[in-house]
mmCIF file of C-alpha atoms in Angstrom:
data_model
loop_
_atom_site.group_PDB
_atom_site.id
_atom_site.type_symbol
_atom_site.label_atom_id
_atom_site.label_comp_id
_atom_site.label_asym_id
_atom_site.label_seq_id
_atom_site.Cartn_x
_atom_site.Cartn_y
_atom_site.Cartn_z
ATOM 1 C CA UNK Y 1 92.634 23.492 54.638
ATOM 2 C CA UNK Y 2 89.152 24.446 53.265
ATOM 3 C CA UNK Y 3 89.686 28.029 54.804
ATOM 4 C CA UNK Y 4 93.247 28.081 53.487
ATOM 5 C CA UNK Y 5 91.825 27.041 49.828
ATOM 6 C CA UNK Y 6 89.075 30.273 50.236
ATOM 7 C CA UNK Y 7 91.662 32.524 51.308
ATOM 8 C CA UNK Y 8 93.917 32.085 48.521
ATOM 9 C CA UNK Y 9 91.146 32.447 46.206
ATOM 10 C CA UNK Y 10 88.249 33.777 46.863
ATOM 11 C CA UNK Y 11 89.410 36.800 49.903
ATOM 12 C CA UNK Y 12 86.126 38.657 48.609
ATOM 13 C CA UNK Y 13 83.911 35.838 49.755
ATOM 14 C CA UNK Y 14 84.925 35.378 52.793
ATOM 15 C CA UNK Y 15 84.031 39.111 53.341
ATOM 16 C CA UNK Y 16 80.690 39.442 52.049
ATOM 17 C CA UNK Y 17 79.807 36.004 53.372
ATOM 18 C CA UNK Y 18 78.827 35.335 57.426
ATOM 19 C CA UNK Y 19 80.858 32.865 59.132
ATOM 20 C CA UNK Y 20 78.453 31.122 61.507
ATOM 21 C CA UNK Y 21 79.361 28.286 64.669
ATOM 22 C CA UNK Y 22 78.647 24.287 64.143
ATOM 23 C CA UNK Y 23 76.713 25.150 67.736
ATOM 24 C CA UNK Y 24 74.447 27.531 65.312
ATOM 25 C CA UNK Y 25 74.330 25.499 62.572
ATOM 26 C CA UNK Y 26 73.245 22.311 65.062
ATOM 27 C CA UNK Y 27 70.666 24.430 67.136
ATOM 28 C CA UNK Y 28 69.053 25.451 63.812
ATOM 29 C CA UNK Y 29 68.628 21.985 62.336
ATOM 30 C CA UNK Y 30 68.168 20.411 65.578
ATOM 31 C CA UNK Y 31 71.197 18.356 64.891
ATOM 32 C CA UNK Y 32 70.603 17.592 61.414
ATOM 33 C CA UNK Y 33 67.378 15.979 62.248
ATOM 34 C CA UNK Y 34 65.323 14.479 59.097
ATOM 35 C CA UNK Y 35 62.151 15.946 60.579
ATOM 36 C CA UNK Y 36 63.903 19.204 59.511
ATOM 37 C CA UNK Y 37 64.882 18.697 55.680
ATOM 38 C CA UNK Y 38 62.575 20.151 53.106
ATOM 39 C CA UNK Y 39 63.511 17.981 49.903
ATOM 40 C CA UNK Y 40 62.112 14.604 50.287
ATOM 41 C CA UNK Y 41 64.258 13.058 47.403
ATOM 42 C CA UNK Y 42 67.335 13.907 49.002
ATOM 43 C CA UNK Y 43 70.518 14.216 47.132
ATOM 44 C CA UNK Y 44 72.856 11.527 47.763
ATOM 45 C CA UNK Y 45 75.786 14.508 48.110
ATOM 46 C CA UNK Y 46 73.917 17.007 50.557
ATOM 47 C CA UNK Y 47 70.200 17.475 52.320
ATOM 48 C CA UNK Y 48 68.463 20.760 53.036
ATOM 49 C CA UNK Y 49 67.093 21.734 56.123
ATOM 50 C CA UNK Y 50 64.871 24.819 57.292
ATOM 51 C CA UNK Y 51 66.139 26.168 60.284
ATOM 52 C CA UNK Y 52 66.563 29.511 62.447
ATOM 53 C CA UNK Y 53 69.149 31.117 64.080
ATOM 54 C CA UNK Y 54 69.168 34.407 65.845
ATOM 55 C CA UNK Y 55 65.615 34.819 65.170
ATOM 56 C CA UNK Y 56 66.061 34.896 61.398
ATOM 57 C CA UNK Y 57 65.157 31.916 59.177
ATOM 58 C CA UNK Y 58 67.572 30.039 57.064
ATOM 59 C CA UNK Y 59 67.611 27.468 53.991
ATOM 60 C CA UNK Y 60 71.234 25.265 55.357
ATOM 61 C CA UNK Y 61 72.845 22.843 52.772
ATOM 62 C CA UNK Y 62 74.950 20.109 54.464
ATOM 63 C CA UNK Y 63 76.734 17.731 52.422
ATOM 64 C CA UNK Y 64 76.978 14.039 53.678
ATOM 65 C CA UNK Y 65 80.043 12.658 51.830
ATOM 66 C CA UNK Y 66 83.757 13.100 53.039
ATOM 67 C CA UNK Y 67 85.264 12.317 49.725
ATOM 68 C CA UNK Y 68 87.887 14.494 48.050
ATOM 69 C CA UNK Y 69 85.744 14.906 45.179
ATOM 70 C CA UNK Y 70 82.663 16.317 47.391
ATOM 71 C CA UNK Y 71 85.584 18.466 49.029
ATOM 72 C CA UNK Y 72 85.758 20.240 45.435
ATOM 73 C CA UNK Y 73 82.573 20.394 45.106
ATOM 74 C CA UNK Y 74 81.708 22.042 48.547
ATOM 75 C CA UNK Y 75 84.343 24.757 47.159
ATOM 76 C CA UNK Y 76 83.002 25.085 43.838
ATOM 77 C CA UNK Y 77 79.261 25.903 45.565
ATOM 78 C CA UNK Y 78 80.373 28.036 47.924
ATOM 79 C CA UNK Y 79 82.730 30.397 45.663
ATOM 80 C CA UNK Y 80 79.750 30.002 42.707
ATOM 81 C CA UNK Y 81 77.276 30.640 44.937
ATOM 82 C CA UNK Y 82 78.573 33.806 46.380
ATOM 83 C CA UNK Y 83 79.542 34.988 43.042
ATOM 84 C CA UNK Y 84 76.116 35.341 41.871
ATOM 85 C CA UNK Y 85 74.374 35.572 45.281
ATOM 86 C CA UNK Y 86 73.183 39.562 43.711
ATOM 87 C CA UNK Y 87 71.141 38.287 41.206
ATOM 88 C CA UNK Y 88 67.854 37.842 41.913
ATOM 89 C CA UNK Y 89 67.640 34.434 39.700
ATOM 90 C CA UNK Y 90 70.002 32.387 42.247
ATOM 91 C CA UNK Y 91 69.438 31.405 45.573
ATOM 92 C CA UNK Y 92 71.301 34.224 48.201
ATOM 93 C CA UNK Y 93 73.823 32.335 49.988
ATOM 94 C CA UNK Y 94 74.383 34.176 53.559
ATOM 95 C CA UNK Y 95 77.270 32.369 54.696
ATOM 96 C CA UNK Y 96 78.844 29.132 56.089
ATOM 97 C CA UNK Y 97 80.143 27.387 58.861
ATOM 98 C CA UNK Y 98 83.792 25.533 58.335
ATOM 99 C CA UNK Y 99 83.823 23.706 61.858
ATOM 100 C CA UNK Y 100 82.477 20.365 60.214
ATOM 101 C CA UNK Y 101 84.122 17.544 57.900
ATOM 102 C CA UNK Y 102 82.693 19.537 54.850
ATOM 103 C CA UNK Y 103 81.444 23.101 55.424
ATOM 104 C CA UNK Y 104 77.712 24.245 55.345
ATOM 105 C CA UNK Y 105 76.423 26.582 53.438
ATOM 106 C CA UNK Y 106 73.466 28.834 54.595
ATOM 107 C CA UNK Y 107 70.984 30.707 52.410
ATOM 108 C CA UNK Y 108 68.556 33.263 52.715
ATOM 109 C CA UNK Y 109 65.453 32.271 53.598
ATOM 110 C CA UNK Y 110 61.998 33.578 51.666
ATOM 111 C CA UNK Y 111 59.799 30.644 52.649
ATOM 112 C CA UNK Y 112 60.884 28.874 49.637
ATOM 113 C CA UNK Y 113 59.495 25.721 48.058
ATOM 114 C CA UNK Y 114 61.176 22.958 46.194
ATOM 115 C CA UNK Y 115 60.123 21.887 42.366
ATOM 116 C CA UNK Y 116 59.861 18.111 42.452
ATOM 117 C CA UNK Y 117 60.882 15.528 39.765
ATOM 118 C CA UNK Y 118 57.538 16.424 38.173
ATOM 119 C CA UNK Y 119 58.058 20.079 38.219
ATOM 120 C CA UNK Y 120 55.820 21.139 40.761
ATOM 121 C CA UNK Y 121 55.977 21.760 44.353
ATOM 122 C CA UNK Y 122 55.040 19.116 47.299
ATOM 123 C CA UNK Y 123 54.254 15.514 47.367
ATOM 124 C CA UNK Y 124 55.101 14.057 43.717
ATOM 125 C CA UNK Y 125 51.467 13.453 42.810
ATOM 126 C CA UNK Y 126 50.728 17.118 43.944
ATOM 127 C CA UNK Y 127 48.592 18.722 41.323
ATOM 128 C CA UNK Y 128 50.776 20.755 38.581
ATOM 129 C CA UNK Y 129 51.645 24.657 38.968
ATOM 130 C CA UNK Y 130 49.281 26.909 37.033
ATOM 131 C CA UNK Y 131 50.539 27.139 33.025
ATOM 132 C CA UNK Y 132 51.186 30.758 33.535
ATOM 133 C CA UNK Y 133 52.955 30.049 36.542
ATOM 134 C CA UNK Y 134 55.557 26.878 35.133
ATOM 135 C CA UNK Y 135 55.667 29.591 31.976
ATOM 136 C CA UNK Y 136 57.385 32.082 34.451
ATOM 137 C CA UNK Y 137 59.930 29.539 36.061
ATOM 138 C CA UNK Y 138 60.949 28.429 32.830
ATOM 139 C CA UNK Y 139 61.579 32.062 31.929
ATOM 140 C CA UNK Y 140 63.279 32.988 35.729
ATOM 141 C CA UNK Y 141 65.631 30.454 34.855
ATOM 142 C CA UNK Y 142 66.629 30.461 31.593
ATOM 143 C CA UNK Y 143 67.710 34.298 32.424
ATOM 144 C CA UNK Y 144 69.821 32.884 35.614
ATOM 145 C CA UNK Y 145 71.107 30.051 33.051
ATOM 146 C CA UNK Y 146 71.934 33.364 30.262
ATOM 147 C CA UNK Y 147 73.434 35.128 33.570
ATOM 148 C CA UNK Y 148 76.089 32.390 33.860
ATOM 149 C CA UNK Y 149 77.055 31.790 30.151
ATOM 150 C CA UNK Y 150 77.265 35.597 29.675
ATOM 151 C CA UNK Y 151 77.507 38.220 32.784
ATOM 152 C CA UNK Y 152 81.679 36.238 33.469
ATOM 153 C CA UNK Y 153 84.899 36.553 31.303
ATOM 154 C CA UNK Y 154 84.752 33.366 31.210
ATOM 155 C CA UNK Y 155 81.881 31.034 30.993
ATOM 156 C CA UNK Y 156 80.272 29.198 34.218
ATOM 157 C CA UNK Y 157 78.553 25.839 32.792
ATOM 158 C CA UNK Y 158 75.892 24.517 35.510
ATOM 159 C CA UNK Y 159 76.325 20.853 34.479
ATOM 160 C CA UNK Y 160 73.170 19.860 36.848
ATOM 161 C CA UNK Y 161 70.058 21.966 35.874
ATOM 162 C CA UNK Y 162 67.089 20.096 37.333
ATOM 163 C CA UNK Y 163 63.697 20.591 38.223
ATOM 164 C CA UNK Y 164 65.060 19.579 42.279
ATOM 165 C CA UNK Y 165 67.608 22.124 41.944
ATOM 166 C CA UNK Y 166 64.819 24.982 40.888
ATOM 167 C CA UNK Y 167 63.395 27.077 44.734
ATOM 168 C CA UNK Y 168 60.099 29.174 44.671
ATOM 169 C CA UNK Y 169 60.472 32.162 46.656
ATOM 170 C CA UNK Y 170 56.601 32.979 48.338
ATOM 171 C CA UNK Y 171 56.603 35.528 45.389
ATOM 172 C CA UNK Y 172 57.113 32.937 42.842
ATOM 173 C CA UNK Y 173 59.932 34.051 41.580
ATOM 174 C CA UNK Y 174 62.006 30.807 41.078
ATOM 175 C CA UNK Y 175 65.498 30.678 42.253
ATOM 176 C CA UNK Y 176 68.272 28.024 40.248
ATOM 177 C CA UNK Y 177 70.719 26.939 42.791
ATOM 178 C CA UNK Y 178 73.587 24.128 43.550
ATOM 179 C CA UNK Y 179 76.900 24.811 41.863
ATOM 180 C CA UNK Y 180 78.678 21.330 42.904
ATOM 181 C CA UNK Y 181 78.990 20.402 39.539
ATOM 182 C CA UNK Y 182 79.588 23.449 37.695
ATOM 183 C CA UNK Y 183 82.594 24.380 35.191
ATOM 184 C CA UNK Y 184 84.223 27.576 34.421
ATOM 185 C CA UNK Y 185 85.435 27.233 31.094
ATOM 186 C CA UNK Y 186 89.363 28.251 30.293
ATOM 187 C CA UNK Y 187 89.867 31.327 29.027
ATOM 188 C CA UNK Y 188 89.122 31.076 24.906
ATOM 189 C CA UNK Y 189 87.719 28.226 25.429
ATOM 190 C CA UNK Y 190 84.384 27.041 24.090
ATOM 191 C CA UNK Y 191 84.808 23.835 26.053
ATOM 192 C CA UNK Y 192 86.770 21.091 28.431
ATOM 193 C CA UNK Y 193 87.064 17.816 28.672
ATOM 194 C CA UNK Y 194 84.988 16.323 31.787
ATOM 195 C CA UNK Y 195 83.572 13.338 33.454
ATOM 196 C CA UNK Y 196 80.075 12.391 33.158
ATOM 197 C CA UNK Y 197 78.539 13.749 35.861
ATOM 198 C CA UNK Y 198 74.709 15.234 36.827
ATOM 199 C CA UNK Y 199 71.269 13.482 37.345
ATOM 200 C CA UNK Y 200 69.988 11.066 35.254
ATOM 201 C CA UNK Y 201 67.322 11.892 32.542
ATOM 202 C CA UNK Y 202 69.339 15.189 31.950
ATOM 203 C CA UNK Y 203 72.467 15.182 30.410
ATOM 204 C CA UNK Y 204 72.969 15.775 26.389
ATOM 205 C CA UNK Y 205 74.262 13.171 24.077
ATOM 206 C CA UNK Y 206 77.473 14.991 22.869
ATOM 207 C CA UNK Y 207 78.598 15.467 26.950
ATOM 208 C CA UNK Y 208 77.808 11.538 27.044
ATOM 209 C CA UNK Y 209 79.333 9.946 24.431
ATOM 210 C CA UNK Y 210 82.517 12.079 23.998
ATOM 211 C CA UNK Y 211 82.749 13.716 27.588
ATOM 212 C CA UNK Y 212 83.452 17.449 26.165
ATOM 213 C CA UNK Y 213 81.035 20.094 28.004
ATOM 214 C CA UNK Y 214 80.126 22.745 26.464
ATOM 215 C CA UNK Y 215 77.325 25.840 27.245
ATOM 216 C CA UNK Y 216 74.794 23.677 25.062
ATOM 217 C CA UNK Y 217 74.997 20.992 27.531
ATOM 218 C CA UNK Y 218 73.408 23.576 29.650
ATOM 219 C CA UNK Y 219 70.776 24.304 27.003
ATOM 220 C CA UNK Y 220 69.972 20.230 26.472
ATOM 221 C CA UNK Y 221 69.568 19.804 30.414
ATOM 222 C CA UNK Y 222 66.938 23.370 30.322
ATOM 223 C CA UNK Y 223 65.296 21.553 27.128
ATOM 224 C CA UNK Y 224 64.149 18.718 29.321
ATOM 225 C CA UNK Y 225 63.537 20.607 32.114
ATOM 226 C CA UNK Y 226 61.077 22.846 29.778
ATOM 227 C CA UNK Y 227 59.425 19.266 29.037
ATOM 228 C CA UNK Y 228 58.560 18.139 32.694
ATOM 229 C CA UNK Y 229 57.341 21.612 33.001
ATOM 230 C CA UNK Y 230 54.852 21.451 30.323
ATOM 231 C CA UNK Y 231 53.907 17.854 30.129
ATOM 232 C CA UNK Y 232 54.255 17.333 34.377
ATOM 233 C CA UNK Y 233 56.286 14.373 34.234
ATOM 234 C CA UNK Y 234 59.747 12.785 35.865
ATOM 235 C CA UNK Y 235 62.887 13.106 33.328
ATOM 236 C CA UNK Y 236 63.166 9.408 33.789
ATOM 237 C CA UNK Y 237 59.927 7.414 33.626
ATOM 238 C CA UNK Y 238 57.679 4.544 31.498
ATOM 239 C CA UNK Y 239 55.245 4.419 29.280
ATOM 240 C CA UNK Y 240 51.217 3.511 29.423
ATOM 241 C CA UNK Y 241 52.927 0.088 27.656
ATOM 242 C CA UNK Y 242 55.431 -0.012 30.512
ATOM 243 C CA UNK Y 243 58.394 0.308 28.559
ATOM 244 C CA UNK Y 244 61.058 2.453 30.344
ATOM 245 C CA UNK Y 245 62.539 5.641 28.427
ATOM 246 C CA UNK Y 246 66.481 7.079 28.924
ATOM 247 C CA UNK Y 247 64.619 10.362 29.568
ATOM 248 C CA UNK Y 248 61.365 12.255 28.651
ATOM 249 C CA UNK Y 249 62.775 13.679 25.789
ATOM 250 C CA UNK Y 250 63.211 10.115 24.265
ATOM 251 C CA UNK Y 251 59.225 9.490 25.529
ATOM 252 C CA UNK Y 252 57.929 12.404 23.807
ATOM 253 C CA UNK Y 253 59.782 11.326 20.164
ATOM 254 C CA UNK Y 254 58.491 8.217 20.307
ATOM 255 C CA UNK Y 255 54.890 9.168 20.959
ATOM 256 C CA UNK Y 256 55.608 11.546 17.852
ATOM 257 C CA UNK Y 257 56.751 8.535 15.751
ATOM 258 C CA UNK Y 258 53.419 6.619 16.657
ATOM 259 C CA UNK Y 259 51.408 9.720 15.219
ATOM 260 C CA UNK Y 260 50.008 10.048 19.194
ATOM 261 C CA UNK Y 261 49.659 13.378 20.555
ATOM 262 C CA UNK Y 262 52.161 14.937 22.965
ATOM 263 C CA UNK Y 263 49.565 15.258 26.702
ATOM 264 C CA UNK Y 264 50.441 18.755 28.062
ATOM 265 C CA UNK Y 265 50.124 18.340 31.879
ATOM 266 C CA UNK Y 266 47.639 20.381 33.772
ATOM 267 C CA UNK Y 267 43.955 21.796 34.589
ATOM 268 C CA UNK Y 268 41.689 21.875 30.930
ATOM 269 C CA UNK Y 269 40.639 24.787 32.065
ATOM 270 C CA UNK Y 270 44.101 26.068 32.135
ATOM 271 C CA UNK Y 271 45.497 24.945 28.992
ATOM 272 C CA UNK Y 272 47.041 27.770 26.330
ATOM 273 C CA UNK Y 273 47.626 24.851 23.447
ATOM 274 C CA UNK Y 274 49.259 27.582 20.914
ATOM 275 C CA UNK Y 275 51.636 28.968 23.647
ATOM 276 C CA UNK Y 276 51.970 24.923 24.842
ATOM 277 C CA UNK Y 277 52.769 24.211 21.230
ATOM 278 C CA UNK Y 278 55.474 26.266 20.837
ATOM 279 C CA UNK Y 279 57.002 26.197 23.890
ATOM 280 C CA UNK Y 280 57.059 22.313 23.357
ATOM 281 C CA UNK Y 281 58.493 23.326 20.027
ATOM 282 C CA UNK Y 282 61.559 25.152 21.675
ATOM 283 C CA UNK Y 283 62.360 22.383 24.003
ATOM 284 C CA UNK Y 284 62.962 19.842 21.141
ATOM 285 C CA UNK Y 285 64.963 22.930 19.472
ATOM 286 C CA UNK Y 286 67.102 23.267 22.906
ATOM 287 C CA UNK Y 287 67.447 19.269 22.973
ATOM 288 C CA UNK Y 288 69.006 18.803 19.325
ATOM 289 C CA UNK Y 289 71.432 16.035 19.367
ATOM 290 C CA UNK Y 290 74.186 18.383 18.109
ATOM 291 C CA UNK Y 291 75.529 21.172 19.752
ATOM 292 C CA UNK Y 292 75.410 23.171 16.333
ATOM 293 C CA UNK Y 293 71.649 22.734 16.310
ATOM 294 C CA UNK Y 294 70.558 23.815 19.775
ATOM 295 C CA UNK Y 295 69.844 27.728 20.239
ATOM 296 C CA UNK Y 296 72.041 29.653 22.551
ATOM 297 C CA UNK Y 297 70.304 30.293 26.006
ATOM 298 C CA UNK Y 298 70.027 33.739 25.449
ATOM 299 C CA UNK Y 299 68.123 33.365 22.359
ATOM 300 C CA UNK Y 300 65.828 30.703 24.472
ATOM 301 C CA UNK Y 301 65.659 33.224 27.067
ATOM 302 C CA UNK Y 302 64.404 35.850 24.932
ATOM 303 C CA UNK Y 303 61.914 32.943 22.641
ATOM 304 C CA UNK Y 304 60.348 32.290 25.972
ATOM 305 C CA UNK Y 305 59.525 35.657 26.645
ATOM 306 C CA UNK Y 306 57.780 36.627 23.626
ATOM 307 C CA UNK Y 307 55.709 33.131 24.400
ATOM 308 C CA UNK Y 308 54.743 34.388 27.795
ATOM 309 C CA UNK Y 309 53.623 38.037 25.669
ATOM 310 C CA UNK Y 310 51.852 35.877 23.546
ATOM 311 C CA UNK Y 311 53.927 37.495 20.225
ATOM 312 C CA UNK Y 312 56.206 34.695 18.841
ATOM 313 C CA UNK Y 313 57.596 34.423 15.736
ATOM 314 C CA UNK Y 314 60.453 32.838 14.701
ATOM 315 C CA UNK Y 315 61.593 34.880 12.100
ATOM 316 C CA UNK Y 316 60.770 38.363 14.067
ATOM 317 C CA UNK Y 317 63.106 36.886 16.565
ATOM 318 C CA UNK Y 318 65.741 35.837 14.125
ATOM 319 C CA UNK Y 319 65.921 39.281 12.311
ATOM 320 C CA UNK Y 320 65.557 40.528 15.588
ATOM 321 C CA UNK Y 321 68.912 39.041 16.399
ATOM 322 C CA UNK Y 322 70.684 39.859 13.331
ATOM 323 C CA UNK Y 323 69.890 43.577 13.573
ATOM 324 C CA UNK Y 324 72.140 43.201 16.815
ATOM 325 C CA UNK Y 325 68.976 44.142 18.938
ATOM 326 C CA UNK Y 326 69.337 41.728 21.765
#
């Protein structure tokens, strides 16, 4: 049936994509063994697992729920997946293997590492990335974000950006992956009518309360992942008081209603504050409660690169814009 459903859709991706055994796929993981799986907070849907076969190394994805809905989204990560497999801001998927309950998807493997709920990589009191580093995965993936809102006819909406969803390749280069969840919009469409779905801590008020996605609940969900990256903290968490917040975003108003300062995470010795500043600055812009007030990614894309030169301005960037430059 799954095979059937690619066929009829997708006949490109099932020729650029290897087909691999459940023999290979078992060998490789040593039978899905946990000693195997790289993501310690494991995703209730699917785990990842590090594993070989034919000599080459491979990331595998295997999702552990037989429900019709995690049949869809199987689909929607493999045909996603392969669509943007070219680009070096997504995670290259190599193939599958369609001889289990739910397919497995393989991806290349560049002895990646996982971001964790506090944006870094390892145990989750593992000491944050360098500042210039974090700066240059928040820029990596707000261009793979600007790839999928712009590159299509139609619009691909990630619905689940996450730090746990965001690969390091040994270069650095940082890698957005997991299409499960994601929405093409219709054709002349600027939005659809979904359930709530993603990780909690993420997701933007207008999705919430009215269900209608749009590419700006993209931008809310890459507004709070900018905030974990700077300040080095979970989207959920509490307070020194020990009062629990929705998500960081709600943390870091409050401590701004109090008059208290806004703790970037990180070395001292590593701190840019201006650069912090206004990268802090464009995370609150991307996490507006209305749609109509949160910039477009590819304007964010383009703010956080003249951060990382060191050159922002605001209203360079807005005339920069209207003159049809970008």
């Amino acid at each position: 049936m799954f095979l059937h459903q690619l066929n009829a859709n997708c006949l490109d991706i099932i020729n650029t994509v290897r087909m691999f055994s459940s023999d290979q796929i078992f060998m490789a993981t040593s039978h899905f063994d946990p000693i195997s799986s790289i993501v310690e907070d494991m995703d209730t849907n699917f785990t990842w697992y590090n594993g070989g076969i034919l000599g080459r190394p491979y990331v595998i994805k295997r999702y552990t729920n037989r429900l019709y809905a995690e049949q869809e989204m199987t689909y929607n990560d493999i045909t996603l997946s392969a669509r943007v497999s070219n680009h070096i801001g997504f995670l290259k998927l190599m193939g599958c293997c369609l001889e289990f309950l739910l397919p497995v998807l393989v991806f290349e493997d560049l002895d990646y590492r996982v971001l964790n709920k506090r944006g870094t990589v390892g145990c989750e009191d593992a000491p944050l990335l360098p500042w210039n580093v974090r700066l240059k995965i928040a820029k990596e993936v707000a261009d793979a974000i600007t790839y999928l809102h712009t590159a299509f006819p139609r619009i691909i909406i990630h619905r689940n950006i996450r730090a746990e969803n965001v690969f390091l390749d040994k270069n650095g280069t940082a890698k957005l992956t997991d299409f499960s969840l994601a929405v093409t919009l219709p054709e002349g469409k600027s939005w659809i009518e979904e359930p709530l779905v993603g990780t909690y801590g993420y997701p933007d008020p207008t999705y919430f309360s009215t269900s209608l996605l749009t590419e700006y609940s993209d931008v809310f969900s890459f507004g709070i992942l900018m905030l974990i990256l700077l300040m080095g903290r979970p989207a959920y968490l509490q307070g020194s008081d020990g009062r629990s917040y929705f998500n960081i975003l709600e943390y870091v108003k409050d401590l701004q209603e109090r008059g208290e300062p806004v703790v970037f995470g990180g070395d001292s010795n590593d701190m840019k504050p201006d650069q912090m500043k206004m990268f802090l600055e464009l995370a609150l812009r991307c996490c507006e409660k209305r749609n109509e007030d949160r910039p477009k990614m590819i304007m964010v894309a383009k703010e956080i690169e003249l951060i990382v030169k060191g050159s922002f301005d605001s209203e360079m960037l807005e005339n920069v814009f209207e003159d049809g430059q970008v």
